[in-house]
mmCIF file of C-alpha atoms in Angstrom:
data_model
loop_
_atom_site.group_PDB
_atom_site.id
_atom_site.type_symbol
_atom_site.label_atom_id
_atom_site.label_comp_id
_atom_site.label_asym_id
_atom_site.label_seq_id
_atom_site.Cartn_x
_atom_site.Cartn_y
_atom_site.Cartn_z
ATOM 1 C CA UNK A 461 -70.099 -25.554 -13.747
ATOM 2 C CA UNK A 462 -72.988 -27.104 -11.318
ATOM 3 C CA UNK A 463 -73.922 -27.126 -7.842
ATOM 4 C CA UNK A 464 -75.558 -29.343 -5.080
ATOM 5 C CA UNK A 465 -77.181 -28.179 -2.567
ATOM 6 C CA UNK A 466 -77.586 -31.362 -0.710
ATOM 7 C CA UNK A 467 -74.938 -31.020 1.790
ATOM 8 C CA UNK A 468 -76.439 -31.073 5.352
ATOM 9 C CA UNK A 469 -72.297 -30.266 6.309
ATOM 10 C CA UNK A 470 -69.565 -28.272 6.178
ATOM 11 C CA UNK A 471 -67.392 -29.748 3.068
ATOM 12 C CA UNK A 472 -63.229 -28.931 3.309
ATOM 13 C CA UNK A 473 -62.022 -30.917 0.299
ATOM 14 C CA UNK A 474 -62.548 -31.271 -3.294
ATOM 15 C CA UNK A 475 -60.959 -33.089 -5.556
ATOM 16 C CA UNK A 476 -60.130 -34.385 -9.185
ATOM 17 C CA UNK A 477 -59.217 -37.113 -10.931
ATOM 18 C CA UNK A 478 -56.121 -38.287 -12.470
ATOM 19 C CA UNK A 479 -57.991 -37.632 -16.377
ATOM 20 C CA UNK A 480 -60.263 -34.561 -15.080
ATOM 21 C CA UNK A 481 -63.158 -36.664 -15.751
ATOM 22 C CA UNK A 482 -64.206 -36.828 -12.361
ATOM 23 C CA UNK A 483 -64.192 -35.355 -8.794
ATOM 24 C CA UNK A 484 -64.769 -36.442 -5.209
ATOM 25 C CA UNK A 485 -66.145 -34.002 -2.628
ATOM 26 C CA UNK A 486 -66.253 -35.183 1.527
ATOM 27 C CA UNK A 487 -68.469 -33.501 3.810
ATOM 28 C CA UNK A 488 -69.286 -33.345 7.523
ATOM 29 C CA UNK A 489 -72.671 -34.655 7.282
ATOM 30 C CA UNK A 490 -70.670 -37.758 6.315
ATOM 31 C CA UNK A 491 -71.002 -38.498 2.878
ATOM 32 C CA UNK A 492 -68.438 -39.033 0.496
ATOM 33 C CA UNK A 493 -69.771 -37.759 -3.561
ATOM 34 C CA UNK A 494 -68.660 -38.421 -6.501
ATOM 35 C CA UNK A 495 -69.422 -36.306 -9.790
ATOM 36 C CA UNK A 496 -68.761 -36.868 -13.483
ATOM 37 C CA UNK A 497 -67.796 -33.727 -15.267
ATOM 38 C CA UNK A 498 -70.034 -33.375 -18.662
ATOM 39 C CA UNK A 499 -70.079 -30.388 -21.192
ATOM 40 C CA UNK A 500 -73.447 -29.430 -19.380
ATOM 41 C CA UNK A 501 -72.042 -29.420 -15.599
ATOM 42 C CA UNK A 502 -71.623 -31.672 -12.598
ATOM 43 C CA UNK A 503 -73.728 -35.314 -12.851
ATOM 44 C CA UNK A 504 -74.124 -36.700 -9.525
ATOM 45 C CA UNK A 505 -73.009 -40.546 -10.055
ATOM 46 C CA UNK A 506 -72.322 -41.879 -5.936
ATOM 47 C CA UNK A 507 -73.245 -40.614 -2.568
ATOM 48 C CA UNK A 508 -71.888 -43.154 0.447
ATOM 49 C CA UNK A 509 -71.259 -43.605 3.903
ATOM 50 C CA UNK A 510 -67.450 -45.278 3.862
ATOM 51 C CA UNK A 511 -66.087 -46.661 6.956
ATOM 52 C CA UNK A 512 -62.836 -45.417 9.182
ATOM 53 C CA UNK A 513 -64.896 -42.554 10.568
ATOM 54 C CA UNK A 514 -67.970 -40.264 10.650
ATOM 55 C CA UNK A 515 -66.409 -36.723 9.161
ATOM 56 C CA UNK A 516 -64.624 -37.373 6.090
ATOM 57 C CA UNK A 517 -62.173 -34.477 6.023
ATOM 58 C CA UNK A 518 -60.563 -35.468 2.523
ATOM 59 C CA UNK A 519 -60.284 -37.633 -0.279
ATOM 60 C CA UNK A 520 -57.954 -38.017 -3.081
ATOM 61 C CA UNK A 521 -57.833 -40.842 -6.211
ATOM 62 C CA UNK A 522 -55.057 -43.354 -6.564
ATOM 63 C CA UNK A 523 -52.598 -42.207 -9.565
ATOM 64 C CA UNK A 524 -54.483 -44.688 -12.145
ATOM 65 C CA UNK A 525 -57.725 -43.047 -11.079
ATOM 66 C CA UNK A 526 -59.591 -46.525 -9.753
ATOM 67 C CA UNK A 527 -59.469 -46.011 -6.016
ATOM 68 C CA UNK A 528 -59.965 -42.964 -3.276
ATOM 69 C CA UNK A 529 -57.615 -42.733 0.072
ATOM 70 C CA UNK A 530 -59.816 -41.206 2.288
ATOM 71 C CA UNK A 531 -59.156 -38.868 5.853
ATOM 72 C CA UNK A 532 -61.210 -38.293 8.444
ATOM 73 C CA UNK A 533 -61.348 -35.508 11.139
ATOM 74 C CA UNK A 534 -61.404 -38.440 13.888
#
């Protein structure tokens, strides 16, 4: 479906949302991303730097979809 080869980490966890409409990736370089799924692929639409750590391990959305618990390694 897509790719992104920006990852300067080693990335453990994927996951999607609640509709399918989305997914959240976590990688050791940091970053937490989050993708829209489209009929043509991934679309990047949010790389950040969260708080609570500095290797997000996981991430996973809240049941309605609006927020992400996220775990770090630390």
């Amino acid at each position: 479906m897509g790719e992104d080869s920006a990852y300067e980490g080693d990335s453990y966890s994927v996951s999607f949302s609640p509709d399918g409409r989305r997914l959240v990736s976590t990688a050791y370089d940091g970053f937490i991303r989050l993708y829209e799924l489209t009929s043509t692929g991934l679309r990047p639409i949010a790389k950040s730097h969260v708080s609570g750590g500095q290797h997000p391990y996981a991430a996973r959305f809240s049941p309605d979809g609006k927020l992400l618990a996220v775990g770090f390694e630390e």
